[in-house]
N, CA, C and O atoms as CSV, one atom per row, in Angstrom:
chain,resi,resn,atom,element,x,y,z
A,1,MET,N,N,58.862,35.267,81.799
A,1,MET,CA,C,57.787,35.222,80.831
A,1,MET,C,C,57.963,36.409,79.898
A,1,MET,O,O,58.186,37.529,80.356
A,2,SER,N,N,57.866,36.175,78.602
A,2,SER,CA,C,57.999,37.279,77.660
A,2,SER,C,C,56.623,37.789,77.278
A,2,SER,O,O,55.632,37.060,77.320
A,3,ILE,N,N,56.589,39.028,76.914
A,3,ILE,CA,C,55.343,39.658,76.501
A,3,ILE,C,C,55.318,39.687,74.985
A,3,ILE,O,O,56.236,40.203,74.346
A,4,ALA,N,N,54.259,39.130,74.415
A,4,ALA,CA,C,54.154,39.045,72.957
A,4,ALA,C,C,54.005,40.414,72.336
A,4,ALA,O,O,54.592,40.694,71.291
A,5,SER,N,N,53.240,41.253,72.958
A,5,SER,CA,C,52.910,42.535,72.361
A,5,SER,C,C,53.186,43.655,73.350
A,5,SER,O,O,52.272,44.398,73.708
A,6,PHE,N,N,54.438,43.791,73.800
A,6,PHE,CA,C,54.752,44.815,74.782
A,6,PHE,C,C,54.876,46.150,74.086
A,6,PHE,O,O,55.748,46.347,73.240
A,7,ASP,N,N,54.022,47.038,74.436
A,7,ASP,CA,C,54.042,48.409,73.951
A,7,ASP,C,C,53.566,49.270,75.106
A,7,ASP,O,O,52.387,49.228,75.454
A,8,PRO,N,N,54.455,50.049,75.708
A,8,PRO,CA,C,54.067,50.828,76.884
A,8,PRO,C,C,52.944,51.823,76.608
A,8,PRO,O,O,52.339,52.347,77.543
A,9,GLN,N,N,52.664,52.083,75.348
A,9,GLN,CA,C,51.572,52.990,75.001
A,9,GLN,C,C,50.208,52.289,75.014
A,9,GLN,O,O,49.171,52.951,74.988
A,10,GLN,N,N,50.208,50.958,75.054
A,10,GLN,CA,C,48.962,50.198,75.029
A,10,GLN,C,C,48.421,50.036,76.449
A,10,GLN,O,O,49.199,50.001,77.403
A,11,PRO,N,N,47.114,49.938,76.599
A,11,PRO,CA,C,46.522,49.827,77.940
A,11,PRO,C,C,46.778,48.494,78.628
A,11,PRO,O,O,46.833,48.438,79.857
A,12,VAL,N,N,46.936,47.418,77.860
A,12,VAL,CA,C,47.210,46.105,78.445
A,12,VAL,C,C,48.334,45.433,77.664
A,12,VAL,O,O,48.600,45.770,76.511
A,13,GLN,N,N,48.986,44.474,78.319
A,13,GLN,CA,C,50.038,43.688,77.687
A,13,GLN,C,C,49.530,42.251,77.588
A,13,GLN,O,O,48.728,41.818,78.415
A,14,VAL,N,N,49.995,41.514,76.581
A,14,VAL,CA,C,49.502,40.160,76.341
A,14,VAL,C,C,50.692,39.224,76.133
A,14,VAL,O,O,51.573,39.501,75.318
A,15,THR,N,N,50.713,38.105,76.882
A,15,THR,CA,C,51.806,37.143,76.748
A,15,THR,C,C,51.610,36.308,75.478
A,15,THR,O,O,50.503,36.238,74.946
A,16,PRO,N,N,52.685,35.676,74.995
A,16,PRO,CA,C,52.562,34.826,73.803
A,16,PRO,C,C,51.535,33.696,73.975
A,16,PRO,O,O,50.816,33.368,73.032
A,17,THR,N,N,51.466,33.104,75.168
A,17,THR,CA,C,50.503,32.015,75.368
A,17,THR,C,C,49.064,32.530,75.306
A,17,THR,O,O,48.177,31.825,74.826
A,18,ALA,N,N,48.830,33.732,75.779
A,18,ALA,CA,C,47.481,34.316,75.693
A,18,ALA,C,C,47.133,34.655,74.244
A,18,ALA,O,O,45.997,34.449,73.818
A,19,VAL,N,N,48.094,35.168,73.490
A,19,VAL,CA,C,47.855,35.465,72.073
A,19,VAL,C,C,47.480,34.182,71.336
A,19,VAL,O,O,46.528,34.166,70.556
A,20,GLU,N,N,48.224,33.114,71.581
A,20,GLU,CA,C,47.921,31.833,70.926
A,20,GLU,C,C,46.549,31.303,71.340
A,20,GLU,O,O,45.823,30.757,70.510
A,21,HIS,N,N,46.193,31.457,72.605
A,21,HIS,CA,C,44.867,31.053,73.070
A,21,HIS,C,C,43.785,31.841,72.322
A,21,HIS,O,O,42.814,31.258,71.839
A,22,PHE,N,N,43.953,33.155,72.229
A,22,PHE,CA,C,42.972,33.977,71.510
A,22,PHE,C,C,42.890,33.561,70.043
A,22,PHE,O,O,41.800,33.506,69.473
A,23,LYS,N,N,44.034,33.268,69.432
A,23,LYS,CA,C,44.051,32.847,68.023
A,23,LYS,C,C,43.255,31.557,67.841
A,23,LYS,O,O,42.482,31.436,66.891
A,24,ARG,N,N,43.440,30.589,68.747
A,24,ARG,CA,C,42.685,29.330,68.663
A,24,ARG,C,C,41.192,29.572,68.852
A,24,ARG,O,O,40.373,28.993,68.138
A,25,GLN,N,N,40.840,30.414,69.798
A,25,GLN,CA,C,39.432,30.704,70.057
A,25,GLN,C,C,38.784,31.368,68.843
A,25,GLN,O,O,37.673,31.007,68.455
A,26,LEU,N,N,39.471,32.329,68.250
A,26,LEU,CA,C,38.931,33.007,67.068
A,26,LEU,C,C,38.819,32.043,65.891
A,26,LEU,O,O,37.876,32.129,65.104
A,27,GLY,N,N,39.777,31.127,65.768
A,27,GLY,CA,C,39.753,30.160,64.680
A,27,GLY,C,C,38.592,29.184,64.765
A,27,GLY,O,O,38.131,28.673,63.745
A,28,SER,N,N,38.119,28.925,65.974
A,28,SER,CA,C,37.024,27.963,66.145
A,28,SER,C,C,35.659,28.630,66.300
A,28,SER,O,O,34.647,27.941,66.425
A,29,ALA,N,N,35.621,29.950,66.293
A,29,ALA,CA,C,34.353,30.661,66.470
A,29,ALA,C,C,33.875,31.216,65.130
A,29,ALA,O,O,34.585,31.970,64.465
A,30,LYS,N,N,32.685,30.835,64.759
A,30,LYS,CA,C,32.120,31.307,63.496
A,30,LYS,C,C,31.853,32.811,63.573
A,30,LYS,O,O,31.234,33.287,64.524
A,31,ASP,N,N,32.317,33.544,62.584
A,31,ASP,CA,C,32.090,34.974,62.428
A,31,ASP,C,C,32.838,35.877,63.410
A,31,ASP,O,O,32.776,37.096,63.247
A,32,ALA,N,N,33.528,35.363,64.402
A,32,ALA,CA,C,34.262,36.222,65.336
A,32,ALA,C,C,35.518,36.748,64.662
A,32,ALA,O,O,36.248,36.003,64.007
A,33,LYS,N,N,35.756,38.032,64.830
A,33,LYS,CA,C,36.908,38.666,64.198
A,33,LYS,C,C,37.885,39.271,65.196
A,33,LYS,O,O,39.020,39.589,64.840
A,34,ALA,N,N,37.451,39.431,66.447
A,34,ALA,CA,C,38.306,40.075,67.448
A,34,ALA,C,C,37.918,39.599,68.842
A,34,ALA,O,O,36.871,38.985,69.046
A,35,VAL,N,N,38.792,39.900,69.790
A,35,VAL,CA,C,38.564,39.610,71.200
A,35,VAL,C,C,38.354,40.953,71.894
A,35,VAL,O,O,39.125,41.889,71.683
A,36,ARG,N,N,37.311,41.051,72.721
A,36,ARG,CA,C,37.054,42.295,73.466
A,36,ARG,C,C,37.247,42.037,74.952
A,36,ARG,O,O,36.727,41.067,75.502
A,37,LEU,N,N,38.006,42.924,75.594
A,37,LEU,CA,C,38.210,42.901,77.037
A,37,LEU,C,C,37.416,44.043,77.652
A,37,LEU,O,O,37.507,45.192,77.218
A,38,SER,N,N,36.638,43.703,78.673
A,38,SER,CA,C,35.909,44.721,79.422
A,38,SER,C,C,35.774,44.236,80.858
A,38,SER,O,O,36.231,43.144,81.196
A,39,VAL,N,N,35.153,45.039,81.693
A,39,VAL,CA,C,34.821,44.637,83.055
A,39,VAL,C,C,33.365,44.970,83.297
A,39,VAL,O,O,32.780,45.828,82.636
A,40,ARG,N,N,32.795,44.265,84.265
A,40,ARG,CA,C,31.441,44.605,84.696
A,40,ARG,C,C,31.399,44.470,86.201
A,40,ARG,O,O,32.191,43.741,86.798
A,41,GLN,N,N,30.471,45.177,86.806
A,41,GLN,CA,C,30.317,45.082,88.254
A,41,GLN,C,C,29.791,43.701,88.589
A,41,GLN,O,O,28.874,43.193,87.944
A,42,SER,N,N,30.395,43.095,89.622
A,42,SER,CA,C,30.020,41.737,89.969
A,42,SER,C,C,30.529,41.386,91.348
A,42,SER,O,O,31.480,41.988,91.848
A,43,GLY,N,N,29.889,40.406,91.958
A,43,GLY,CA,C,30.359,39.832,93.207
A,43,GLY,C,C,30.384,40.808,94.356
A,43,GLY,O,O,29.797,41.888,94.305
A,44,CYS,N,N,31.081,40.395,95.388
A,44,CYS,CA,C,31.099,41.184,96.613
A,44,CYS,C,C,32.218,42.219,96.643
A,44,CYS,O,O,32.226,43.085,97.518
A,45,THR,N,N,33.159,42.151,95.711
A,45,THR,CA,C,34.299,43.052,95.758
A,45,THR,C,C,34.214,44.186,94.740
A,45,THR,O,O,34.777,45.256,94.972
A,46,GLY,N,N,33.532,43.981,93.628
A,46,GLY,CA,C,33.364,45.102,92.709
A,46,GLY,C,C,33.362,44.794,91.231
A,46,GLY,O,O,32.363,45.049,90.560
A,47,TRP,N,N,34.458,44.249,90.691
A,47,TRP,CA,C,34.599,44.093,89.250
A,47,TRP,C,C,34.945,42.666,88.872
A,47,TRP,O,O,35.519,41.918,89.664
A,48,MET,N,N,34.586,42.302,87.647
A,48,MET,CA,C,35.030,41.027,87.078
A,48,MET,C,C,35.399,41.261,85.616
A,48,MET,O,O,34.770,42.062,84.925
A,49,TYR,N,N,36.432,40.549,85.154
A,49,TYR,CA,C,36.858,40.652,83.760
A,49,TYR,C,C,35.867,39.927,82.863
A,49,TYR,O,O,35.316,38.891,83.236
A,50,VAL,N,N,35.646,40.485,81.671
A,50,VAL,CA,C,34.792,39.857,80.672
A,50,VAL,C,C,35.580,39.818,79.368
A,50,VAL,O,O,36.054,40.848,78.888
A,51,VAL,N,N,35.715,38.623,78.802
A,51,VAL,CA,C,36.391,38.446,77.518
A,51,VAL,C,C,35.377,37.851,76.557
A,51,VAL,O,O,34.842,36.769,76.798
A,52,ASP,N,N,35.113,38.562,75.465
A,52,ASP,CA,C,34.135,38.129,74.471
A,52,ASP,C,C,34.795,38.033,73.103
A,52,ASP,O,O,35.704,38.799,72.779
A,53,LEU,N,N,34.324,37.082,72.307
A,53,LEU,CA,C,34.684,37.027,70.893
A,53,LEU,C,C,33.598,37.799,70.158
A,53,LEU,O,O,32.411,37.525,70.338
A,54,VAL,N,N,33.997,38.773,69.322
A,54,VAL,CA,C,33.030,39.668,68.696
A,54,VAL,C,C,33.243,39.761,67.190
A,54,VAL,O,O,34.335,39.514,66.676
A,55,ASN,N,N,32.166,40.125,66.502
A,55,ASN,CA,C,32.211,40.290,65.040
A,55,ASN,C,C,32.787,41.632,64.627
A,55,ASN,O,O,33.446,41.748,63.594
A,56,GLU,N,N,32.531,42.647,65.449
A,56,GLU,CA,C,32.975,43.986,65.067
A,56,GLU,C,C,33.245,44.821,66.307
A,56,GLU,O,O,32.752,44.537,67.399
A,57,ALA,N,N,34.036,45.852,66.103
A,57,ALA,CA,C,34.375,46.769,67.183
A,57,ALA,C,C,33.228,47.740,67.429
A,57,ALA,O,O,32.426,48.027,66.540
A,58,ARG,N,N,33.177,48.228,68.638
A,58,ARG,CA,C,32.278,49.340,68.957
A,58,ARG,C,C,33.027,50.625,68.637
A,58,ARG,O,O,34.255,50.634,68.566
A,59,ALA,N,N,32.293,51.692,68.448
A,59,ALA,CA,C,32.902,52.963,68.055
A,59,ALA,C,C,33.943,53.452,69.056
A,59,ALA,O,O,34.920,54.088,68.662
A,60,ASP,N,N,33.752,53.168,70.338
A,60,ASP,CA,C,34.673,53.686,71.350
A,60,ASP,C,C,35.698,52.657,71.849
A,60,ASP,O,O,36.397,52.921,72.827
A,61,ASP,N,N,35.799,51.495,71.199
A,61,ASP,CA,C,36.799,50.503,71.587
A,61,ASP,C,C,38.211,50.998,71.271
A,61,ASP,O,O,38.425,51.704,70.286
A,62,VAL,N,N,39.163,50.622,72.110
A,62,VAL,CA,C,40.577,50.856,71.843
A,62,VAL,C,C,41.093,49.619,71.110
A,62,VAL,O,O,40.963,48.503,71.614
A,63,HIS,N,N,41.669,49.805,69.943
A,63,HIS,CA,C,42.144,48.696,69.100
A,63,HIS,C,C,43.610,48.398,69.388
A,63,HIS,O,O,44.447,49.299,69.433
A,64,MET,N,N,43.906,47.102,69.583
A,64,MET,CA,C,45.286,46.647,69.744
A,64,MET,C,C,45.511,45.504,68.768
A,64,MET,O,O,44.801,44.499,68.813
A,65,GLN,N,N,46.486,45.646,67.894
A,65,GLN,CA,C,46.829,44.573,66.957
A,65,GLN,C,C,47.942,43.758,67.588
A,65,GLN,O,O,49.043,44.267,67.797
A,66,LEU,N,N,47.664,42.484,67.898
A,66,LEU,CA,C,48.642,41.607,68.524
A,66,LEU,C,C,49.356,40.783,67.463
A,66,LEU,O,O,48.982,40.794,66.290
A,67,GLU,N,N,50.388,40.070,67.892
A,67,GLU,CA,C,51.105,39.193,66.962
A,67,GLU,C,C,50.146,38.169,66.373
A,67,GLU,O,O,49.095,37.895,66.952
A,68,THR,N,N,50.492,37.623,65.263
A,68,THR,CA,C,49.740,36.607,64.515
A,68,THR,C,C,48.372,37.108,64.070
A,68,THR,O,O,47.472,36.306,63.822
A,69,GLY,N,N,48.205,38.432,63.966
A,69,GLY,CA,C,46.982,38.976,63.413
A,69,GLY,C,C,45.788,39.044,64.351
A,69,GLY,O,O,44.686,39.364,63.905
A,70,VAL,N,N,45.965,38.760,65.611
A,70,VAL,CA,C,44.857,38.821,66.567
A,70,VAL,C,C,44.588,40.274,66.938
A,70,VAL,O,O,45.506,41.020,67.281
A,71,GLU,N,N,43.325,40.664,66.865
A,71,GLU,CA,C,42.941,42.013,67.277
A,71,GLU,C,C,42.276,41.941,68.641
A,71,GLU,O,O,41.310,41.204,68.840
A,72,LEU,N,N,42.812,42.723,69.583
A,72,LEU,CA,C,42.231,42.846,70.913
A,72,LEU,C,C,41.583,44.213,71.009
A,72,LEU,O,O,42.209,45.236,70.730
A,73,LEU,N,N,40.325,44.217,71.407
A,73,LEU,CA,C,39.585,45.459,71.612
A,73,LEU,C,C,39.421,45.653,73.108
A,73,LEU,O,O,39.054,44.720,73.822
A,74,VAL,N,N,39.686,46.846,73.582
A,74,VAL,CA,C,39.503,47.148,74.998
A,74,VAL,C,C,38.378,48.168,75.105
A,74,VAL,O,O,38.432,49.245,74.512
A,75,ASP,N,N,37.364,47.806,75.870
A,75,ASP,CA,C,36.229,48.696,76.086
A,75,ASP,C,C,36.719,49.979,76.757
A,75,ASP,O,O,37.331,49.928,77.824
A,76,SER,N,N,36.453,51.118,76.142
A,76,SER,CA,C,36.972,52.384,76.673
A,76,SER,C,C,36.420,52.702,78.062
A,76,SER,O,O,37.093,53.371,78.846
A,77,LYS,N,N,35.217,52.240,78.380
A,77,LYS,CA,C,34.647,52.485,79.706
A,77,LYS,C,C,35.344,51.656,80.784
A,77,LYS,O,O,35.215,51.946,81.974
A,78,SER,N,N,36.078,50.629,80.367
A,78,SER,CA,C,36.793,49.756,81.304
A,78,SER,C,C,38.255,50.153,81.490
A,78,SER,O,O,38.942,49.573,82.330
A,79,LEU,N,N,38.739,51.119,80.735
A,79,LEU,CA,C,40.158,51.471,80.767
A,79,LEU,C,C,40.666,51.838,82.154
A,79,LEU,O,O,41.782,51.471,82.521
A,80,SER,N,N,39.869,52.550,82.920
A,80,SER,CA,C,40.345,52.972,84.242
A,80,SER,C,C,40.589,51.785,85.164
A,80,SER,O,O,41.368,51.892,86.111
A,81,VAL,N,N,39.936,50.654,84.905
A,81,VAL,CA,C,40.108,49.452,85.721
A,81,VAL,C,C,41.189,48.536,85.154
A,81,VAL,O,O,41.966,47.971,85.924
A,82,VAL,N,N,41.265,48.368,83.834
A,82,VAL,CA,C,42.180,47.378,83.233
A,82,VAL,C,C,43.529,47.943,82.830
A,82,VAL,O,O,44.441,47.168,82.544
A,83,SER,N,N,43.696,49.237,82.794
A,83,SER,CA,C,44.948,49.820,82.345
A,83,SER,C,C,46.124,49.300,83.173
A,83,SER,O,O,46.086,49.339,84.402
A,84,GLY,N,N,47.163,48.815,82.500
A,84,GLY,CA,C,48.334,48.260,83.157
A,84,GLY,C,C,48.284,46.758,83.356
A,84,GLY,O,O,49.244,46.167,83.851
A,85,THR,N,N,47.172,46.126,82.975
A,85,THR,CA,C,46.998,44.685,83.172
A,85,THR,C,C,47.803,43.891,82.158
A,85,THR,O,O,47.907,44.273,80.992
A,86,GLU,N,N,48.376,42.775,82.618
A,86,GLU,CA,C,49.001,41.797,81.741
A,86,GLU,C,C,48.054,40.605,81.660
A,86,GLU,O,O,47.621,40.080,82.686
A,87,ILE,N,N,47.732,40.176,80.433
A,87,ILE,CA,C,46.885,39.009,80.226
A,87,ILE,C,C,47.796,37.835,79.899
A,87,ILE,O,O,48.626,37.911,78.993
A,88,ASP,N,N,47.633,36.749,80.648
A,88,ASP,CA,C,48.428,35.542,80.444
A,88,ASP,C,C,47.470,34.363,80.321
A,88,ASP,O,O,46.320,34.449,80.750
A,89,TYR,N,N,47.933,33.277,79.743
A,89,TYR,CA,C,47.169,32.027,79.669
A,89,TYR,C,C,48.037,30.974,80.332
A,89,TYR,O,O,49.117,30.649,79.839
A,90,VAL,N,N,47.566,30.443,81.450
A,90,VAL,CA,C,48.391,29.576,82.281
A,90,VAL,C,C,47.783,28.194,82.440
A,90,VAL,O,O,46.574,28.003,82.312
A,91,THR,N,N,48.665,27.227,82.727
A,91,THR,CA,C,48.258,25.872,83.066
A,91,THR,C,C,48.596,25.665,84.534
A,91,THR,O,O,49.744,25.820,84.951
A,92,GLU,N,N,47.580,25.315,85.308
A,92,GLU,CA,C,47.763,25.033,86.730
A,92,GLU,C,C,47.167,23.657,86.991
A,92,GLU,O,O,45.949,23.504,87.082
A,93,GLY,N,N,48.045,22.648,87.111
A,93,GLY,CA,C,47.566,21.272,87.224
A,93,GLY,C,C,46.928,20.865,85.910
A,93,GLY,O,O,47.563,20.954,84.859
A,94,VAL,N,N,45.665,20.414,85.955
A,94,VAL,CA,C,44.958,20.030,84.737
A,94,VAL,C,C,44.112,21.178,84.182
A,94,VAL,O,O,43.453,21.019,83.154
A,95,ASN,N,N,44.125,22.318,84.844
A,95,ASN,CA,C,43.310,23.461,84.421
A,95,ASN,C,C,44.119,24.452,83.595
A,95,ASN,O,O,45.302,24.686,83.845
A,96,ARG,N,N,43.449,25.020,82.610
A,96,ARG,CA,C,44.025,26.097,81.802
A,96,ARG,C,C,43.082,27.273,81.886
A,96,ARG,O,O,41.864,27.117,81.801
A,97,GLN,N,N,43.659,28.467,82.056
A,97,GLN,CA,C,42.794,29.643,82.176
A,97,GLN,C,C,43.546,30.925,81.860
A,97,GLN,O,O,44.773,30.990,81.940
A,98,LEU,N,N,42.775,31.942,81.498
A,98,LEU,CA,C,43.342,33.272,81.368
A,98,LEU,C,C,43.599,33.803,82.768
A,98,LEU,O,O,42.800,33.603,83.683
A,99,LYS,N,N,44.719,34.477,82.913
A,99,LYS,CA,C,45.059,35.091,84.192
A,99,LYS,C,C,45.326,36.568,83.928
A,99,LYS,O,O,46.032,36.931,82.987
A,100,PHE,N,N,44.755,37.397,84.766
A,100,PHE,CA,C,44.882,38.841,84.623
A,100,PHE,C,C,45.756,39.359,85.754
A,100,PHE,O,O,45.358,39.336,86.918
A,101,ASN,N,N,46.945,39.825,85.405
A,101,ASN,CA,C,47.876,40.372,86.389
A,101,ASN,C,C,47.749,41.890,86.351
A,101,ASN,O,O,48.377,42.566,85.537
A,102,ASN,N,N,46.922,42.401,87.249
A,102,ASN,CA,C,46.610,43.822,87.270
A,102,ASN,C,C,47.261,44.440,88.505
A,102,ASN,O,O,46.863,44.133,89.629
A,103,PRO,N,N,48.257,45.307,88.312
A,103,PRO,CA,C,48.955,45.890,89.462
A,103,PRO,C,C,48.073,46.826,90.293
A,103,PRO,O,O,48.450,47.202,91.403
A,104,ARG,N,N,46.925,47.199,89.778
A,104,ARG,CA,C,46.037,48.115,90.484
A,104,ARG,C,C,45.060,47.397,91.417
A,104,ARG,O,O,44.377,48.053,92.204
A,105,VAL,N,N,44.976,46.054,91.347
A,105,VAL,CA,C,44.045,45.309,92.193
A,105,VAL,C,C,44.502,45.407,93.638
A,105,VAL,O,O,45.664,45.154,93.956
A,106,LYS,N,N,43.564,45.780,94.513
A,106,LYS,CA,C,43.909,45.860,95.932
A,106,LYS,C,C,43.256,44.750,96.750
A,106,LYS,O,O,43.695,44.479,97.868
A,107,ASP,N,N,42.205,44.094,96.214
A,107,ASP,CA,C,41.531,43.054,96.971
A,107,ASP,C,C,40.751,42.150,96.026
A,107,ASP,O,O,40.229,42.596,95.005
A,108,TYR,N,N,40.680,40.855,96.390
A,108,TYR,CA,C,39.882,39.864,95.669
A,108,TYR,C,C,38.822,39.335,96.618
A,108,TYR,O,O,39.029,39.306,97.831
A,109,CYS,N,N,37.699,38.920,96.078
A,109,CYS,CA,C,36.693,38.253,96.928
A,109,CYS,C,C,37.180,36.841,97.228
A,109,CYS,O,O,38.068,36.335,96.542
A,110,GLY,N,N,36.624,36.217,98.220
A,110,GLY,CA,C,37.035,34.887,98.646
A,110,GLY,C,C,36.904,33.830,97.560
A,110,GLY,O,O,37.738,32.928,97.489
A,111,CYS,N,N,35.889,33.911,96.718
A,111,CYS,CA,C,35.696,32.899,95.680
A,111,CYS,C,C,36.508,33.201,94.425
A,111,CYS,O,O,36.585,32.362,93.527
A,112,GLY,N,N,37.113,34.384,94.348
A,112,GLY,CA,C,37.937,34.744,93.200
A,112,GLY,C,C,37.161,35.294,92.020
A,112,GLY,O,O,37.742,35.521,90.959
A,113,GLU,N,N,35.863,35.515,92.175
A,113,GLU,CA,C,35.054,36.011,91.061
A,113,GLU,C,C,35.279,37.492,90.795
A,113,GLU,O,O,35.268,37.918,89.640
A,114,SER,N,N,35.479,38.272,91.829
A,114,SER,CA,C,35.561,39.720,91.627
A,114,SER,C,C,36.769,40.323,92.340
A,114,SER,O,O,37.425,39.672,93.153
A,115,PHE,N,N,37.044,41.585,92.010
A,115,PHE,CA,C,38.201,42.288,92.563
A,115,PHE,C,C,37.885,43.766,92.677
A,115,PHE,O,O,36.926,44.253,92.078
A,116,SER,N,N,38.691,44.476,93.447
A,116,SER,CA,C,38.572,45.922,93.525
A,116,SER,C,C,39.929,46.521,93.185
A,116,SER,O,O,40.955,45.853,93.311
A,117,VAL,N,N,39.938,47.777,92.754
A,117,VAL,CA,C,41.174,48.459,92.362
A,117,VAL,C,C,41.349,49.715,93.174
A,117,VAL,O,O,40.410,50.235,93.777
A,118,ASN,N,N,42.599,50.196,93.171
A,118,ASN,CA,C,42.912,51.464,93.845
A,118,ASN,C,C,42.333,52.616,93.077
A,118,ASN,O,O,42.488,53.768,93.483
């Protein structure tokens, strides 16, 4: 799998299929200009990824310009959890979903909703 926007200085990496997914989502969302990645406390294990389409960046967002003009914003408060993550968009059977390959994850909850990190 190739990485669309591999830059070791960036907090996350994004595959070409994920970039295209974000581009389609932004194209169909009225007024959305960027994609924001963050985490929130959830479930029995600790954290869950949150991906939002947003109109504008927050003052403390980390800006990443991806291929095809897609802007990814990473919530600075989430950096300690998401740093090093690869975002992919995969097809598994008839399902399509974003997949987060985070080398820091040490455990997932049974239902797959939440995770914990080292």
